[in-house]
């Protein structure tokens, strides 16, 4: 329910610093919470009216209001303005009593309905904002840190588990507090109208029960944290092994992996049982509290010398009080799980974030693709590099594995901010210009940019969803993808599974090239574009480079690729050495 401005405010921080999680009670959610409180007061009024109505019925059955004792008299005095309180005895009180009974039942049902809808709206709105903040942080992480130290299964489970815990706290925790506190207050008022000692007995028992469950909070948090950690480990193991069964089979690790999973599953089961003990203790205290409160109320009614009518009223109020009391005793359970989840959410939001130019930044000026590196360095990876590539040139980057070739391309693409120096494209620093114009000017393809689930058309258009049919056709033709589509029955509608599964390496490469070419870039960066490709697929890359009108920088190891380049950049131990390309280029 929070407005757009509120979402930006509550889930943001400085561009590079840690973002704050969206607040639960922010923006429109404050009004939702206020409506829940109003529902609670409405239920409190219904509880008092219900107690009065039961007193009237019990008094009638007992031969008069005297059967209700002093409590019925006080309730009569409180509710005297109501139409049911007739100024004079009526011969047949059943019709008005029945009418009020129907009215109370209808209002109680309506209030319960409103409570459920408002509570769910509160929780879903908060979870949606938190999910958006987490997603935004993940997709804006620098390329060097994105995914580092993370397991896909563990991360997915943590995100889903965290959001589920947050929703439960908002829907079943805080929302219940908003409703249950006014409702319990109304019940205590009704008890006080019977006799102050009854209200005191009910209030003291309730306070003791809630205090006991609150004391279990550290145990609950510890148990939740341990169980969530074990869940993440099991999920990470299963997802990784299920995603690579050939590796498991190739090395004969089937039994070993089953043993690992069995051991981790056993530890998870133990952690879940420990959490069940903590949750069970909290719920047991809650159930005991409701029973003790009922007994305390009945004992207090008897000790106060009230009659059967007052006892009937007290039982009716206890029946109303039991549900909110039981829900309040579970608050510690939901709050502890939320605290564990929020700790992990804050850790995710504290991860580094790319500094992006603001919306008021200028667009890149038009040009033909001249590239200049001015003292570009990456600490521990790349020494300061100064180089110039004229528009339309082809540069081949080579070097040993781990020498920083892919990192250099990521810096040139603007995906990794350099620790020093500038990258200039047609005289403009890409770090200070609008991101959309930079992305349109620089095309990038490589194994670290896999295809996504969808169709071939979806993957090609991902670079520019607004591209028209003409531009799509040009990208398909320039990448040689049209030859592949002619062999596929569904053409552009051919389904693509996660990470390009279902397509061969050569087919994936053609789709990736078409995606990189779709925006019409002036600088094309190809990272290991022809690695692991057969001769036919490698020829496609050759044609793309030869037909590209802008500047090309390609990471390559094949001698023929180096000889076809205008310039060769050789990386070794963080140093870049520039060599001439052509027929004399060394392999």
PDB file of N, CA and C in Angstrom, residues 371 408-415 439 441-446 448-449 509 513 516 521-529 548 551-555 569:
ATOM      1  N   UNK A 371      37.895   4.533 -28.605  1.00  0.00           N
ATOM      2  CA  UNK A 371      38.026   4.153 -27.199  1.00  0.00           C
ATOM      3  C   UNK A 371      39.378   4.612 -26.672  1.00  0.00           C
ATOM      4  N   UNK A 408      39.044  -6.694 -17.599  1.00  0.00           N
ATOM      5  CA  UNK A 408      39.304  -5.513 -18.433  1.00  0.00           C
ATOM      6  C   UNK A 408      38.100  -5.197 -19.306  1.00  0.00           C
ATOM      7  N   UNK A 409      37.501  -6.210 -19.917  1.00  0.00           N
ATOM      8  CA  UNK A 409      36.318  -5.963 -20.746  1.00  0.00           C
ATOM      9  C   UNK A 409      35.156  -5.443 -19.912  1.00  0.00           C
ATOM     10  N   UNK A 410      35.011  -5.967 -18.691  1.00  0.00           N
ATOM     11  CA  UNK A 410      33.935  -5.489 -17.823  1.00  0.00           C
ATOM     12  C   UNK A 410      34.135  -4.026 -17.446  1.00  0.00           C
ATOM     13  N   UNK A 411      35.393  -3.615 -17.272  1.00  0.00           N
ATOM     14  CA  UNK A 411      35.688  -2.206 -16.988  1.00  0.00           C
ATOM     15  C   UNK A 411      35.351  -1.346 -18.196  1.00  0.00           C
ATOM     16  N   UNK A 412      35.779  -1.808 -19.390  1.00  0.00           N
ATOM     17  CA  UNK A 412      35.485  -1.042 -20.608  1.00  0.00           C
ATOM     18  C   UNK A 412      33.978  -0.941 -20.833  1.00  0.00           C
ATOM     19  N   UNK A 413      33.235  -1.996 -20.483  1.00  0.00           N
ATOM     20  CA  UNK A 413      31.777  -1.987 -20.658  1.00  0.00           C
ATOM     21  C   UNK A 413      31.070  -1.140 -19.614  1.00  0.00           C
ATOM     22  N   UNK A 414      31.780  -0.746 -18.557  1.00  0.00           N
ATOM     23  CA  UNK A 414      31.151   0.034 -17.498  1.00  0.00           C
ATOM     24  C   UNK A 414      30.460  -0.807 -16.452  1.00  0.00           C
ATOM     25  N   UNK A 415      30.696  -2.126 -16.457  1.00  0.00           N
ATOM     26  CA  UNK A 415      30.073  -3.005 -15.473  1.00  0.00           C
ATOM     27  C   UNK A 415      30.873  -3.069 -14.181  1.00  0.00           C
ATOM     28  N   UNK A 439      24.679   1.635 -22.302  1.00  0.00           N
ATOM     29  CA  UNK A 439      24.314   0.265 -22.653  1.00  0.00           C
ATOM     30  C   UNK A 439      23.955   0.138 -24.138  1.00  0.00           C
ATOM     31  N   UNK A 441      25.315   1.903 -26.503  1.00  0.00           N
ATOM     32  CA  UNK A 441      26.526   2.142 -27.296  1.00  0.00           C
ATOM     33  C   UNK A 441      27.510   0.995 -27.223  1.00  0.00           C
ATOM     34  N   UNK A 442      27.399   0.140 -26.206  1.00  0.00           N
ATOM     35  CA  UNK A 442      28.366  -0.935 -26.010  1.00  0.00           C
ATOM     36  C   UNK A 442      27.638  -2.272 -26.003  1.00  0.00           C
ATOM     37  N   UNK A 443      27.968  -3.115 -26.969  1.00  0.00           N
ATOM     38  CA  UNK A 443      27.424  -4.470 -27.008  1.00  0.00           C
ATOM     39  C   UNK A 443      28.399  -5.445 -26.381  1.00  0.00           C
ATOM     40  N   UNK A 444      27.877  -6.426 -25.662  1.00  0.00           N
ATOM     41  CA  UNK A 444      28.741  -7.344 -24.919  1.00  0.00           C
ATOM     42  C   UNK A 444      28.200  -8.756 -25.045  1.00  0.00           C
ATOM     43  N   UNK A 445      29.095  -9.704 -25.322  1.00  0.00           N
ATOM     44  CA  UNK A 445      28.715 -11.120 -25.389  1.00  0.00           C
ATOM     45  C   UNK A 445      29.860 -11.935 -24.815  1.00  0.00           C
ATOM     46  N   UNK A 446      29.488 -12.972 -24.067  1.00  0.00           N
ATOM     47  CA  UNK A 446      30.504 -13.823 -23.462  1.00  0.00           C
ATOM     48  C   UNK A 446      29.874 -14.891 -22.605  1.00  0.00           C
ATOM     49  N   UNK A 448      29.979 -15.389 -19.508  1.00  0.00           N
ATOM     50  CA  UNK A 448      29.453 -14.910 -18.230  1.00  0.00           C
ATOM     51  C   UNK A 448      28.121 -14.172 -18.397  1.00  0.00           C
ATOM     52  N   UNK A 449      27.627 -14.113 -19.623  1.00  0.00           N
ATOM     53  CA  UNK A 449      26.319 -13.504 -19.901  1.00  0.00           C
ATOM     54  C   UNK A 449      25.432 -14.555 -20.558  1.00  0.00           C
ATOM     55  N   UNK A 509      25.731 -19.129 -28.798  1.00  0.00           N
ATOM     56  CA  UNK A 509      26.608 -18.017 -29.152  1.00  0.00           C
ATOM     57  C   UNK A 509      25.966 -17.116 -30.194  1.00  0.00           C
ATOM     58  N   UNK A 513      25.157 -13.218 -29.699  1.00  0.00           N
ATOM     59  CA  UNK A 513      25.663 -12.198 -30.614  1.00  0.00           C
ATOM     60  C   UNK A 513      24.523 -11.317 -31.131  1.00  0.00           C
ATOM     61  N   UNK A 516      23.623  -8.885 -28.485  1.00  0.00           N
ATOM     62  CA  UNK A 516      24.592  -7.801 -28.351  1.00  0.00           C
ATOM     63  C   UNK A 516      24.481  -6.790 -29.491  1.00  0.00           C
ATOM     64  N   UNK A 521      25.174  -1.088 -31.363  1.00  0.00           N
ATOM     65  CA  UNK A 521      26.280  -0.462 -30.632  1.00  0.00           C
ATOM     66  C   UNK A 521      27.393   0.017 -31.559  1.00  0.00           C
ATOM     67  N   UNK A 522      28.208   0.907 -31.054  1.00  0.00           N
ATOM     68  CA  UNK A 522      29.395   1.367 -31.799  1.00  0.00           C
ATOM     69  C   UNK A 522      30.666   0.691 -31.284  1.00  0.00           C
ATOM     70  N   UNK A 523      30.569   0.027 -30.110  1.00  0.00           N
ATOM     71  CA  UNK A 523      31.682  -0.721 -29.545  1.00  0.00           C
ATOM     72  C   UNK A 523      31.181  -2.113 -29.192  1.00  0.00           C
ATOM     73  N   UNK A 524      31.828  -3.140 -29.753  1.00  0.00           N
ATOM     74  CA  UNK A 524      31.417  -4.520 -29.519  1.00  0.00           C
ATOM     75  C   UNK A 524      32.512  -5.238 -28.745  1.00  0.00           C
ATOM     76  N   UNK A 525      32.138  -5.794 -27.585  1.00  0.00           N
ATOM     77  CA  UNK A 525      33.074  -6.498 -26.719  1.00  0.00           C
ATOM     78  C   UNK A 525      32.717  -7.984 -26.727  1.00  0.00           C
ATOM     79  N   UNK A 526      33.657  -8.816 -27.150  1.00  0.00           N
ATOM     80  CA  UNK A 526      33.419 -10.257 -27.247  1.00  0.00           C
ATOM     81  C   UNK A 526      34.407 -10.969 -26.325  1.00  0.00           C
ATOM     82  N   UNK A 527      33.886 -11.563 -25.268  1.00  0.00           N
ATOM     83  CA  UNK A 527      34.724 -12.253 -24.289  1.00  0.00           C
ATOM     84  C   UNK A 527      34.710 -13.756 -24.590  1.00  0.00           C
ATOM     85  N   UNK A 528      35.834 -14.279 -25.054  1.00  0.00           N
ATOM     86  CA  UNK A 528      35.938 -15.703 -25.402  1.00  0.00           C
ATOM     87  C   UNK A 528      34.801 -16.099 -26.337  1.00  0.00           C
ATOM     88  N   UNK A 529      34.574 -15.276 -27.357  1.00  0.00           N
ATOM     89  CA  UNK A 529      33.402 -15.470 -28.222  1.00  0.00           C
ATOM     90  C   UNK A 529      33.448 -16.771 -28.990  1.00  0.00           C
ATOM     91  N   UNK A 548      31.196  -5.801 -38.769  1.00  0.00           N
ATOM     92  CA  UNK A 548      30.804  -4.779 -37.790  1.00  0.00           C
ATOM     93  C   UNK A 548      31.454  -3.453 -38.152  1.00  0.00           C
ATOM     94  N   UNK A 551      33.917  -0.418 -33.470  1.00  0.00           N
ATOM     95  CA  UNK A 551      35.145  -0.925 -32.869  1.00  0.00           C
ATOM     96  C   UNK A 551      34.868  -2.256 -32.199  1.00  0.00           C
ATOM     97  N   UNK A 552      35.818  -3.193 -32.302  1.00  0.00           N
ATOM     98  CA  UNK A 552      35.654  -4.516 -31.723  1.00  0.00           C
ATOM     99  C   UNK A 552      36.845  -4.804 -30.815  1.00  0.00           C
ATOM    100  N   UNK A 553      36.555  -5.278 -29.620  1.00  0.00           N
ATOM    101  CA  UNK A 553      37.585  -5.784 -28.720  1.00  0.00           C
ATOM    102  C   UNK A 553      37.196  -7.208 -28.376  1.00  0.00           C
ATOM    103  N   UNK A 554      38.047  -8.165 -28.717  1.00  0.00           N
ATOM    104  CA  UNK A 554      37.702  -9.569 -28.567  1.00  0.00           C
ATOM    105  C   UNK A 554      38.779 -10.275 -27.773  1.00  0.00           C
ATOM    106  N   UNK A 555      38.374 -11.033 -26.756  1.00  0.00           N
ATOM    107  CA  UNK A 555      39.293 -11.882 -26.007  1.00  0.00           C
ATOM    108  C   UNK A 555      39.454 -13.174 -26.781  1.00  0.00           C
ATOM    109  N   UNK A 569      46.442  -6.804 -27.507  1.00  0.00           N
ATOM    110  CA  UNK A 569      46.753  -6.435 -26.122  1.00  0.00           C
ATOM    111  C   UNK A 569      47.092  -7.718 -25.376  1.00  0.00           C
TER     112      UNK A 569
END
